[in-house]
XYZ file of N, CA and C in Angstrom:
825
model
N 168.449 221.252 -154.125
C 169.583 222.031 -153.640
C 170.800 221.844 -154.552
N 170.975 220.575 -155.013
C 172.085 220.267 -155.907
C 171.931 221.015 -157.227
N 170.644 221.103 -157.673
C 170.365 221.795 -158.932
C 170.705 223.285 -158.823
N 170.336 223.895 -157.715
C 170.616 225.318 -157.535
C 172.119 225.574 -157.438
N 172.849 224.623 -156.843
C 174.298 224.763 -156.757
C 174.928 224.707 -158.135
N 174.445 223.771 -158.968
C 174.949 223.656 -160.331
C 174.652 224.935 -161.129
N 173.448 225.452 -160.905
C 173.069 226.692 -161.600
C 173.984 227.844 -161.192
N 174.228 227.923 -159.871
C 175.105 228.991 -159.372
C 176.514 228.853 -159.934
N 177.001 227.618 -160.032
C 178.336 227.384 -160.569
C 178.391 227.752 -162.055
N 177.292 227.430 -162.767
C 177.243 227.761 -164.188
C 177.248 229.273 -164.390
N 176.460 229.975 -163.580
C 176.416 231.439 -163.666
C 177.782 232.033 -163.356
N 178.441 231.493 -162.322
C 179.769 231.961 -161.947
C 180.772 231.726 -163.066
N 180.637 230.576 -163.739
C 181.527 230.246 -164.845
C 181.356 231.240 -165.991
N 180.088 231.516 -166.335
C 179.826 232.492 -167.398
C 180.334 233.876 -167.014
N 180.183 234.226 -165.741
C 180.657 235.520 -165.255
C 182.174 235.628 -165.396
N 182.886 234.562 -165.029
C 184.347 234.557 -165.145
C 184.786 234.662 -166.601
N 184.058 233.972 -167.477
C 184.385 234.036 -168.899
C 184.164 235.437 -169.456
N 183.062 236.057 -169.015
C 182.766 237.413 -169.473
C 183.830 238.394 -168.980
N 184.231 238.260 -167.713
C 185.263 239.127 -167.158
C 186.590 238.939 -167.881
N 186.903 237.690 -168.213
C 188.142 237.410 -168.939
C 188.100 238.018 -170.345
N 186.918 237.941 -170.984
C 186.757 238.525 -172.320
C 186.984 240.034 -172.283
N 186.369 240.696 -171.298
C 186.507 242.149 -171.177
C 187.951 242.525 -170.873
N 188.576 241.801 -169.936
C 189.927 242.130 -169.510
C 190.961 241.858 -170.588
N 190.838 240.702 -171.250
C 191.874 240.277 -172.193
C 191.704 240.843 -173.596
N 190.471 241.256 -173.923
C 190.228 241.730 -175.279
C 189.717 243.168 -175.319
N 188.537 243.416 -174.743
C 187.942 244.747 -174.829
C 188.771 245.804 -174.123
N 189.403 245.432 -172.965
C 190.185 246.401 -172.209
C 191.689 246.145 -172.289
N 192.096 245.334 -173.233
C 193.527 245.152 -173.450
C 194.116 246.467 -173.946
N 195.306 246.793 -173.481
C 195.907 248.100 -173.781
C 195.850 248.480 -175.266
N 196.216 247.587 -176.193
C 196.204 247.994 -177.609
C 194.805 248.261 -178.156
N 193.782 247.698 -177.498
C 192.422 247.806 -178.033
C 191.592 248.886 -177.354
N 192.080 249.459 -176.257
C 191.302 250.454 -175.513
C 190.837 251.610 -176.402
N 191.696 252.183 -177.240
C 191.209 253.293 -178.086
C 190.035 252.891 -178.971
N 190.111 251.696 -179.558
C 189.090 251.283 -180.518
C 187.785 250.892 -179.826
N 187.894 250.197 -178.704
C 186.679 249.844 -177.963
C 186.020 251.092 -177.383
N 186.827 252.086 -177.031
C 186.281 253.341 -176.510
C 185.509 254.083 -177.597
N 186.057 254.101 -178.807
C 185.373 254.753 -179.925
C 184.050 254.056 -180.218
N 184.089 252.721 -180.276
C 182.858 251.964 -180.515
C 181.851 252.190 -179.391
N 182.365 252.253 -178.162
C 181.492 252.531 -177.028
C 180.869 253.908 -177.136
N 181.647 254.895 -177.618
C 181.114 256.237 -177.807
C 180.016 256.279 -178.849
N 180.218 255.551 -179.953
C 179.193 255.497 -181.002
C 177.929 254.828 -180.476
N 178.106 253.735 -179.736
C 176.946 253.035 -179.161
C 176.215 253.935 -178.161
N 176.972 254.664 -177.334
C 176.363 255.568 -176.359
C 175.567 256.669 -177.054
N 176.064 257.135 -178.203
C 175.338 258.150 -178.974
C 174.005 257.609 -179.476
N 174.016 256.374 -179.933
C 172.781 255.739 -180.396
C 171.777 255.617 -179.250
N 172.262 255.201 -178.087
C 171.390 255.071 -176.913
C 170.836 256.441 -176.516
N 171.692 257.463 -176.488
C 171.262 258.809 -176.109
C 170.233 259.359 -177.095
N 170.451 259.113 -178.385
C 169.515 259.555 -179.426
C 168.145 258.909 -179.226
N 168.154 257.587 -179.014
C 166.891 256.854 -178.849
C 166.178 257.238 -177.557
N 166.942 257.466 -176.484
C 166.331 257.871 -175.212
C 165.694 259.254 -175.337
N 166.374 260.159 -176.031
C 165.813 261.489 -176.253
C 164.497 261.394 -177.006
N 164.476 260.556 -178.017
C 163.262 260.358 -178.802
C 162.144 259.757 -177.954
N 162.473 258.750 -177.156
C 161.469 258.066 -176.343
C 160.888 259.000 -175.288
N 161.759 259.684 -174.545
C 161.308 260.573 -173.472
C 160.508 261.746 -174.042
N 160.978 262.298 -175.144
C 160.300 263.458 -175.740
C 158.920 263.087 -176.270
N 158.788 261.884 -176.818
C 157.505 261.436 -177.366
C 156.426 261.397 -176.296
N 156.787 260.955 -175.093
C 155.792 260.753 -174.041
C 155.640 261.951 -173.098
N 156.650 262.762 -172.959
C 156.615 263.798 -171.918
C 156.705 265.237 -172.426
N 156.974 265.451 -173.704
C 157.070 266.815 -174.228
C 156.037 266.982 -175.348
N 155.030 267.791 -175.082
C 153.912 267.943 -176.009
C 154.357 268.521 -177.344
N 155.294 269.448 -177.299
C 155.749 270.107 -178.527
C 156.346 269.118 -179.514
N 156.981 268.079 -179.013
C 157.757 267.160 -179.851
C 156.906 266.519 -180.942
N 155.730 266.035 -180.597
C 154.902 265.314 -181.563
C 154.343 266.221 -182.655
N 154.384 267.525 -182.437
C 153.900 268.450 -183.449
C 154.986 268.943 -184.394
N 156.200 268.482 -184.189
C 157.312 268.902 -185.032
C 157.334 268.131 -186.349
N 158.018 268.694 -187.336
C 158.221 267.969 -188.590
C 159.245 266.858 -188.366
N 159.372 265.980 -189.331
C 160.300 264.863 -189.207
C 161.733 265.341 -189.026
N 162.139 266.317 -189.806
C 163.522 266.800 -189.723
C 163.748 267.558 -188.421
N 162.723 268.236 -187.898
C 162.854 268.908 -186.603
C 163.021 267.888 -185.478
N 162.302 266.768 -185.573
C 162.446 265.717 -184.547
C 163.836 265.095 -184.606
N 164.370 264.929 -185.810
C 165.732 264.396 -185.951
C 166.732 265.348 -185.295
N 166.590 266.648 -185.552
C 167.500 267.620 -184.941
C 167.307 267.666 -183.429
N 166.069 267.547 -182.973
C 165.773 267.519 -181.535
C 166.526 266.370 -180.873
N 166.422 265.182 -181.459
C 167.095 264.003 -180.904
C 168.610 264.148 -180.971
N 169.093 264.705 -182.079
C 170.527 264.912 -182.246
C 171.077 265.848 -181.182
N 170.338 266.877 -180.865
C 170.774 267.829 -179.840
C 170.734 267.200 -178.448
N 169.803 266.292 -178.229
C 169.807 265.556 -176.967
C 171.063 264.708 -176.826
N 171.437 264.071 -177.917
C 172.655 263.265 -177.950
C 173.891 264.122 -177.683
N 173.970 265.290 -178.335
C 175.139 266.145 -178.168
C 175.203 266.742 -176.764
N 174.048 266.971 -176.158
C 174.025 267.497 -174.791
C 174.589 266.488 -173.804
N 174.203 265.232 -173.952
C 174.695 264.184 -173.056
C 176.210 264.020 -173.217
N 176.692 264.037 -174.452
C 178.134 263.962 -174.675
C 178.844 265.151 -174.045
N 178.260 266.346 -174.193
C 178.877 267.560 -173.659
C 179.038 267.484 -172.145
N 178.010 266.987 -171.469
C 178.082 266.852 -170.006
C 179.190 265.883 -169.623
N 179.245 264.761 -170.336
C 180.261 263.741 -170.049
C 181.678 264.274 -170.276
N 181.939 264.821 -171.454
C 183.313 265.200 -171.790
C 183.739 266.456 -171.044
N 182.797 267.335 -170.691
C 183.151 268.509 -169.890
C 183.612 268.073 -168.510
N 182.886 267.130 -167.912
C 183.275 266.622 -166.594
C 184.649 265.958 -166.650
N 184.878 265.141 -167.683
C 186.171 264.481 -167.848
C 187.284 265.502 -168.034
N 187.038 266.504 -168.858
C 188.060 267.501 -169.173
C 188.407 268.343 -167.953
N 187.403 268.784 -167.223
C 187.648 269.565 -166.014
C 188.468 268.764 -165.003
N 188.162 267.465 -164.910
C 188.905 266.607 -163.983
C 190.378 266.533 -164.381
N 190.652 266.254 -165.644
C 192.043 266.076 -166.076
C 192.829 267.389 -166.056
N 192.192 268.489 -166.418
C 192.911 269.759 -166.518
C 193.142 270.396 -165.150
N 192.143 270.312 -164.254
C 192.228 271.071 -163.012
C 192.389 270.228 -161.740
N 191.993 268.955 -161.766
C 192.016 268.171 -160.527
C 192.963 266.970 -160.559
N 193.127 266.363 -161.694
C 194.007 265.205 -161.778
C 195.473 265.618 -161.688
N 196.299 264.709 -161.166
C 197.735 264.953 -161.103
C 198.455 264.583 -162.398
N 197.715 264.004 -163.344
C 198.346 263.470 -164.549
C 199.154 264.533 -165.287
N 198.600 265.749 -165.407
C 199.267 266.807 -166.167
C 199.836 267.905 -165.271
N 199.926 267.629 -163.990
C 200.426 268.635 -163.057
C 201.936 268.810 -163.190
N 202.406 270.047 -163.136
C 203.843 270.329 -163.184
C 204.533 269.957 -161.874
N 203.750 269.821 -160.802
C 204.324 269.607 -159.474
C 204.356 268.136 -159.057
N 203.457 267.339 -159.635
C 203.326 265.960 -159.177
C 204.042 264.949 -160.070
N 204.336 265.309 -161.290
C 204.915 264.363 -162.240
C 206.213 264.903 -162.824
N 207.093 263.988 -163.118
C 208.277 264.341 -163.894
C 208.044 263.896 -165.330
N 208.832 264.411 -166.208
C 208.667 264.030 -167.605
C 207.941 265.113 -168.377
N 207.817 264.890 -169.661
C 207.261 265.875 -170.581
C 205.738 265.870 -170.506
N 205.145 267.017 -170.211
C 203.702 267.095 -170.000
C 202.932 266.792 -171.286
N 203.514 267.113 -172.441
C 202.815 266.904 -173.708
C 202.790 265.436 -174.139
N 203.509 264.586 -173.425
C 203.550 263.162 -173.780
C 202.879 262.274 -172.738
N 202.233 262.876 -171.764
C 201.597 262.095 -170.696
C 200.192 261.642 -171.094
N 199.859 260.425 -170.660
C 198.519 259.888 -170.895
C 198.282 258.753 -169.909
N 197.054 258.297 -169.839
C 196.696 257.159 -169.003
C 195.574 256.400 -169.703
N 195.273 255.196 -169.223
C 194.166 254.438 -169.804
C 192.859 255.207 -169.679
N 192.674 255.863 -168.534
C 191.451 256.619 -168.292
C 191.329 257.799 -169.256
N 192.440 258.510 -169.469
C 192.402 259.656 -170.383
C 192.157 259.201 -171.820
N 192.687 258.043 -172.185
C 192.475 257.495 -173.530
C 191.012 257.124 -173.739
N 190.405 256.527 -172.707
C 188.988 256.151 -172.795
C 188.121 257.394 -173.019
N 188.387 258.452 -172.258
C 187.609 259.670 -172.411
C 187.690 260.242 -173.815
N 188.892 260.266 -174.374
C 189.067 260.776 -175.733
C 188.406 259.847 -176.756
N 188.489 258.536 -176.505
C 187.873 257.582 -177.425
C 186.365 257.747 -177.508
N 185.726 257.946 -176.366
C 184.276 258.175 -176.348
C 183.932 259.437 -177.126
N 184.764 260.466 -176.971
C 184.524 261.726 -177.685
C 184.718 261.552 -179.193
N 185.723 260.773 -179.602
C 185.914 260.491 -181.026
C 184.688 259.774 -181.587
N 184.162 258.824 -180.819
C 182.947 258.125 -181.236
C 181.791 259.083 -181.447
N 181.658 260.059 -180.534
C 180.601 261.063 -180.688
C 180.818 261.888 -181.952
N 182.047 262.362 -182.186
C 182.301 263.194 -183.362
C 182.040 262.415 -184.649
N 182.384 261.138 -184.665
C 182.074 260.303 -185.827
C 180.563 260.243 -186.056
N 179.816 259.967 -184.977
C 178.369 259.825 -185.081
C 177.717 261.143 -185.515
N 178.132 262.228 -184.890
C 177.510 263.527 -185.196
C 177.899 264.004 -186.589
N 179.161 263.797 -186.958
C 179.596 264.199 -188.297
C 178.860 263.393 -189.360
N 178.632 262.114 -189.091
C 177.868 261.282 -190.011
C 176.459 261.814 -190.207
N 175.815 262.234 -189.112
C 174.460 262.778 -189.211
C 174.460 264.128 -189.929
N 175.505 264.935 -189.712
C 175.596 266.230 -190.399
C 175.676 266.024 -191.905
N 176.491 265.059 -192.346
C 176.607 264.774 -193.775
C 175.306 264.183 -194.323
N 174.661 263.323 -193.525
C 173.439 262.650 -193.978
C 172.305 263.640 -194.197
N 172.212 264.644 -193.328
C 171.102 265.602 -193.422
C 171.587 267.011 -193.783
N 172.747 267.094 -194.378
C 173.347 268.386 -194.720
C 172.406 269.212 -195.609
N 172.225 270.513 -195.329
C 172.873 271.307 -194.269
C 171.978 271.546 -193.056
N 170.938 270.721 -192.872
C 169.957 270.958 -191.814
C 170.583 270.977 -190.429
N 171.486 270.035 -190.145
C 172.082 269.930 -188.814
C 173.346 270.758 -188.655
N 173.745 271.452 -189.692
C 174.951 272.272 -189.612
C 175.553 272.493 -190.987
N 176.076 273.695 -191.200
C 176.675 274.033 -192.479
C 178.167 273.780 -192.512
N 178.874 274.522 -193.351
C 180.305 274.316 -193.558
C 181.113 274.496 -192.277
N 180.702 275.486 -191.455
C 181.466 275.748 -190.231
C 181.417 274.563 -189.276
N 180.278 273.849 -189.249
C 180.178 272.673 -188.396
C 181.024 271.528 -188.938
N 181.052 271.390 -190.255
C 181.877 270.347 -190.870
C 183.352 270.605 -190.563
N 183.784 271.867 -190.694
C 185.180 272.227 -190.403
C 185.500 271.979 -188.942
N 184.621 272.441 -188.059
C 184.823 272.279 -186.612
C 184.926 270.812 -186.231
N 183.964 270.001 -186.695
C 183.944 268.581 -186.318
C 185.093 267.809 -186.959
N 185.456 268.169 -188.176
C 186.558 267.472 -188.852
C 187.876 267.725 -188.131
N 188.163 268.993 -187.816
C 189.383 269.320 -187.081
C 189.389 268.652 -185.712
N 188.249 268.680 -185.046
C 188.151 268.078 -183.709
C 188.384 266.579 -183.770
N 187.789 265.923 -184.756
C 187.940 264.475 -184.885
C 189.391 264.095 -185.131
N 190.057 264.801 -186.047
C 191.460 264.508 -186.372
C 192.348 264.718 -185.148
N 192.171 265.858 -184.476
C 193.034 266.187 -183.342
C 192.804 265.246 -182.164
N 191.546 264.988 -181.834
C 191.243 264.116 -180.685
C 191.663 262.684 -180.979
N 191.423 262.208 -182.201
C 191.811 260.846 -182.564
C 193.324 260.680 -182.525
N 194.058 261.670 -183.034
C 195.517 261.585 -183.004
C 196.031 261.588 -181.569
N 195.468 262.443 -180.733
C 195.876 262.510 -179.327
C 195.599 261.192 -178.615
N 194.457 260.592 -178.929
C 194.088 259.319 -178.329
C 195.058 258.212 -178.739
N 195.389 258.131 -180.015
C 196.217 257.040 -180.530
C 197.704 257.222 -180.220
N 198.171 258.471 -180.207
C 199.596 258.725 -180.015
C 199.979 258.964 -178.558
N 199.002 259.403 -177.746
C 199.301 259.768 -176.360
C 199.897 261.160 -176.230
N 199.977 261.890 -177.344
C 200.543 263.237 -177.328
C 199.463 264.291 -177.088
N 199.864 265.430 -176.586
C 199.072 266.669 -176.430
C 197.704 266.458 -175.778
N 197.579 265.458 -174.915
C 196.274 265.183 -174.322
C 195.817 266.306 -173.395
N 196.751 266.982 -172.729
C 196.370 268.114 -171.886
C 195.672 269.189 -172.710
N 196.235 269.559 -173.841
C 195.664 270.606 -174.669
C 194.373 270.143 -175.345
N 194.292 268.854 -175.624
C 193.053 268.309 -176.180
C 191.918 268.447 -175.186
N 192.187 268.105 -173.931
C 191.145 268.235 -172.905
C 190.821 269.697 -172.620
N 191.812 270.586 -172.725
C 191.522 272.018 -172.569
C 190.530 272.478 -173.627
N 190.755 272.047 -174.864
C 189.833 272.407 -175.945
C 188.447 271.815 -175.718
N 188.395 270.591 -175.207
C 187.119 269.918 -175.023
C 186.290 270.512 -173.892
N 186.906 271.279 -172.996
C 186.128 271.983 -171.971
C 185.118 272.925 -172.623
N 185.432 273.371 -173.830
C 184.522 274.280 -174.536
C 183.164 273.653 -174.814
N 183.071 272.331 -174.700
C 181.781 271.659 -174.884
C 180.772 272.040 -173.804
N 181.233 272.744 -172.759
C 180.326 273.197 -171.707
C 179.272 274.148 -172.267
N 179.536 274.760 -173.413
C 178.570 275.678 -174.020
C 177.477 274.954 -174.813
N 177.677 273.687 -175.106
C 176.730 272.954 -175.956
C 175.334 272.827 -175.347
N 175.185 272.455 -174.066
C 173.827 272.365 -173.508
C 173.052 273.674 -173.589
N 173.734 274.817 -173.377
C 173.047 276.104 -173.442
C 172.639 276.445 -174.879
N 173.525 276.133 -175.831
C 173.190 276.363 -177.241
C 171.990 275.504 -177.641
N 171.993 274.258 -177.210
C 170.878 273.368 -177.523
C 169.590 273.828 -176.855
N 169.683 274.292 -175.613
C 168.498 274.784 -174.913
C 167.902 275.986 -175.629
N 168.770 276.840 -176.167
C 168.287 277.982 -176.942
C 167.447 277.510 -178.113
N 167.921 276.470 -178.822
C 167.172 275.933 -179.960
C 165.872 275.293 -179.495
N 165.925 274.546 -178.393
C 164.714 273.909 -177.868
C 163.648 274.944 -177.521
N 164.043 276.008 -176.816
C 163.097 277.048 -176.409
C 162.519 277.760 -177.625
N 163.358 278.031 -178.614
C 162.903 278.686 -179.835
C 161.913 277.798 -180.575
N 162.258 276.520 -180.720
C 161.396 275.575 -181.437
C 160.064 275.368 -180.720
N 160.100 275.416 -179.389
C 158.876 275.216 -178.594
C 158.043 276.481 -178.463
N 158.515 277.587 -179.058
C 157.743 278.819 -179.042
C 157.927 279.667 -177.805
N 159.081 279.517 -177.127
C 159.335 280.268 -175.891
C 160.455 281.302 -176.073
N 160.536 281.873 -177.266
C 161.629 282.789 -177.549
C 161.519 284.089 -176.751
N 160.319 284.453 -176.332
C 160.126 285.681 -175.569
C 160.031 285.433 -174.067
N 160.332 284.221 -173.646
C 160.217 283.881 -172.228
C 161.446 284.336 -171.448
N 161.292 284.390 -170.108
C 162.418 284.741 -169.242
C 163.495 283.667 -169.315
N 163.070 282.419 -169.501
C 164.025 281.313 -169.591
C 164.953 281.498 -170.793
N 164.412 282.024 -171.888
C 165.213 282.246 -173.096
C 166.276 283.314 -172.844
N 165.879 284.370 -172.123
C 166.823 285.443 -171.802
C 167.913 284.960 -170.853
N 167.521 284.233 -169.821
C 168.495 283.702 -168.857
C 169.461 282.748 -169.541
N 168.924 281.921 -170.445
C 169.786 280.995 -171.179
C 170.758 281.745 -172.080
N 170.301 282.867 -172.657
C 171.189 283.683 -173.485
C 172.342 284.255 -172.691
N 172.057 284.707 -171.476
C 173.115 285.204 -170.599
C 174.081 284.083 -170.217
N 173.545 282.881 -169.999
C 174.385 281.724 -169.661
C 175.303 281.377 -170.831
N 174.773 281.465 -172.057
C 175.605 281.215 -173.244
C 176.749 282.213 -173.305
N 176.440 283.490 -173.089
C 177.450 284.543 -173.137
C 178.575 284.277 -172.136
N 178.212 283.972 -170.890
C 179.213 283.760 -169.844
C 180.023 282.486 -170.085
N 179.324 281.397 -170.440
C 180.017 280.128 -170.680
C 180.958 280.241 -171.869
N 180.504 280.925 -172.917
C 181.339 281.092 -174.115
C 182.572 281.923 -173.798
N 182.370 283.008 -173.058
C 183.475 283.874 -172.684
C 184.532 283.110 -171.875
N 184.077 282.309 -170.909
C 184.996 281.591 -170.036
C 185.678 280.423 -170.751
N 184.883 279.587 -171.444
C 185.397 278.323 -171.972
C 185.987 278.415 -173.373
N 185.518 279.368 -174.167
C 185.964 279.423 -175.565
C 186.827 280.651 -175.883
N 186.910 281.586 -174.944
C 187.760 282.751 -175.170
C 188.892 282.780 -174.140
N 188.537 282.968 -172.865
C 189.557 283.107 -171.821
C 190.374 281.824 -171.640
N 189.708 280.675 -171.663
C 190.433 279.410 -171.488
C 191.389 279.151 -172.646
N 190.997 279.530 -173.845
C 191.885 279.370 -174.993
C 193.103 280.278 -174.860
N 192.895 281.493 -174.358
C 194.030 282.390 -174.133
C 194.979 281.807 -173.086
N 194.403 281.192 -172.055
C 195.226 280.520 -171.044
C 195.999 279.361 -171.668
N 195.351 278.629 -172.565
C 196.013 277.503 -173.226
C 197.180 277.977 -174.088
N 196.986 279.060 -174.824
C 198.075 279.608 -175.636
C 199.252 280.024 -174.747
N 198.930 280.595 -173.587
C 199.972 280.993 -172.640
C 200.709 279.761 -172.113
N 199.959 278.685 -171.833
C 200.555 277.440 -171.341
C 201.475 276.833 -172.402
N 201.034 276.857 -173.654
C 201.865 276.345 -174.754
C 203.161 277.142 -174.852
N 203.050 278.459 -174.694
C 204.232 279.325 -174.749
C 205.216 278.981 -173.627
N 204.692 278.791 -172.409
C 205.551 278.484 -171.262
C 206.194 277.100 -171.382
N 205.516 276.177 -172.069
C 206.010 274.798 -172.190
C 206.450 274.496 -173.619
N 206.898 275.529 -174.311
C 207.292 275.372 -175.715
C 208.386 274.315 -175.876
N 209.323 274.259 -174.933
C 210.415 273.293 -175.029
C 209.901 271.862 -174.940
N 208.771 271.670 -174.273
C 208.169 270.333 -174.187
C 207.244 270.064 -175.374
N 206.605 271.108 -175.867
C 205.726 270.951 -177.025
C 206.506 270.442 -178.231
N 207.706 270.995 -178.451
C 208.483 270.611 -179.634
C 209.107 269.224 -179.500
N 208.900 268.563 -178.355
C 209.355 267.184 -178.206
C 208.385 266.202 -178.856
N 207.225 266.688 -179.231
C 206.246 265.828 -179.888
C 206.644 265.591 -181.341
N 205.903 264.731 -181.994
C 206.138 264.497 -183.415
C 205.809 265.761 -184.209
N 206.263 265.813 -185.434
C 206.013 266.976 -186.292
C 204.514 267.190 -186.487
N 203.771 266.101 -186.685
C 202.325 266.220 -186.896
C 201.638 266.680 -185.613
N 202.122 266.190 -184.475
C 201.562 266.621 -183.197
C 201.760 268.114 -182.982
N 202.951 268.608 -183.277
C 203.231 270.052 -183.164
C 202.335 270.844 -184.113
N 202.174 270.319 -185.319
C 201.314 270.975 -186.307
C 199.892 271.122 -185.784
N 199.367 270.059 -185.167
C 198.006 270.093 -184.635
C 197.892 271.061 -183.458
N 198.881 271.049 -182.572
C 198.837 271.927 -181.395
C 198.816 273.395 -181.795
N 199.570 273.751 -182.820
C 199.635 275.153 -183.233
C 198.493 275.543 -184.173
N 197.965 274.585 -184.937
C 196.932 274.912 -185.923
C 195.513 274.827 -185.368
N 195.154 273.671 -184.810
C 193.755 273.423 -184.445
C 193.224 274.417 -183.417
N 193.904 274.636 -182.280
C 193.374 275.622 -181.327
C 193.253 277.017 -181.924
N 194.198 277.389 -182.787
C 194.157 278.723 -183.405
C 192.931 278.871 -184.301
N 192.670 277.853 -185.129
C 191.501 277.893 -186.018
C 190.210 277.910 -185.198
N 190.140 277.040 -184.179
C 188.946 276.994 -183.335
C 188.746 278.319 -182.607
N 189.839 278.942 -182.176
C 189.738 280.216 -181.468
C 189.173 281.305 -182.379
N 189.619 281.332 -183.624
C 189.092 282.304 -184.585
C 187.595 282.076 -184.808
N 187.190 280.808 -184.946
C 185.778 280.488 -185.106
C 184.992 280.877 -183.857
N 185.594 280.649 -182.687
C 184.933 281.018 -181.432
C 184.699 282.523 -181.353
N 185.689 283.308 -181.801
C 185.549 284.759 -181.800
C 184.436 285.212 -182.749
N 184.353 284.576 -183.905
C 183.309 284.913 -184.867
C 181.930 284.602 -184.299
N 181.787 283.417 -183.704
C 180.505 283.036 -183.106
C 180.179 283.904 -181.897
N 181.210 284.304 -181.152
C 180.998 285.141 -179.970
C 180.431 286.500 -180.381
N 180.913 287.011 -181.507
C 180.359 288.262 -182.026
C 178.877 288.132 -182.328
N 178.484 287.000 -182.902
C 177.067 286.756 -183.199
C 176.257 286.614 -181.915
N 176.845 285.982 -180.894
C 176.158 285.817 -179.607
C 175.888 287.180 -178.971
N 176.884 288.051 -179.025
C 176.724 289.392 -178.447
C 175.628 290.164 -179.184
N 175.617 290.106 -180.512
C 174.586 290.788 -181.290
C 173.203 290.237 -180.962
N 173.100 288.907 -180.859
C 171.818 288.285 -180.540
C 171.333 288.658 -179.154
N 172.262 288.712 -178.190
C 171.897 289.069 -176.825
C 171.440 290.524 -176.755
N 172.148 291.412 -177.461
C 171.735 292.816 -177.501
C 170.349 292.970 -178.108
N 170.089 292.216 -179.155
C 168.794 292.265 -179.829
C 167.684 291.798 -178.904
N 167.951 290.732 -178.155
C 166.952 290.196 -177.227
C 166.664 291.181 -176.100
N 167.719 291.767 -175.557
C 167.553 292.744 -174.483
C 166.809 293.982 -174.950
N 167.077 294.415 -176.175
C 166.407 295.592 -176.728
C 164.908 295.360 -176.879
N 164.519 294.161 -177.269
C 163.112 293.844 -177.448
C 162.358 293.832 -176.117
N 163.067 293.566 -175.023
C 162.406 293.455 -173.720
C 162.301 294.801 -173.013
N 162.930 295.821 -173.557
C 162.862 297.138 -172.923
C 161.578 297.889 -173.304
């Protein structure tokens, strides 16, 4: 009995030390951005490996793919998991949290942040680092110039917002657009698995169209309107912060419009083949 008590005390001691380590170092205010980024990179590695493991045992198509196709398959699994996470976080902060509400808080909306909002952005920065690294490593298989431009702008803007605490509302508005990533990835999965003529492929195409329209076109227009209404607060940010707010969403919006045109053409082509 004495031995078990000593063991329990030892376990409790280690637990207290671990909690102190997390509280005083990993979750200390100055280190939260960096630990969040590292956590995001680690989560990407876990998601990549889980996609590979699950696909190997449960998806017959996977084992018949080439090496580079399996790498892209795993990469898309990783990006899908990140998209689900950051979309949920973004929807919460933009539409449900009081952090950026005009009615619940006083002060400048473009300068508001919290530990929770910083963690969310840090995880996303970790993902962009990991994905951008893979894009460069296997260029241009995982994405061409447009992906490099998109990810580079996103990484700079999200990292700056995370570190400075500025423009986090608009950063999360932009990140809601990640809601389209699972549908885009599913389109690739269905095509690679030989289901391009299936009903699932058509339904997924319609889902891409609607999600893209809502999250990458209409929501961006709403964001531009919000920036216009809060212009006096936007210009309270640093010069670089203002530069990012006016440049990055505009560039992404133009890219979204270009891709949306391709989505419409692809959807029309698919519908025509089924008639």
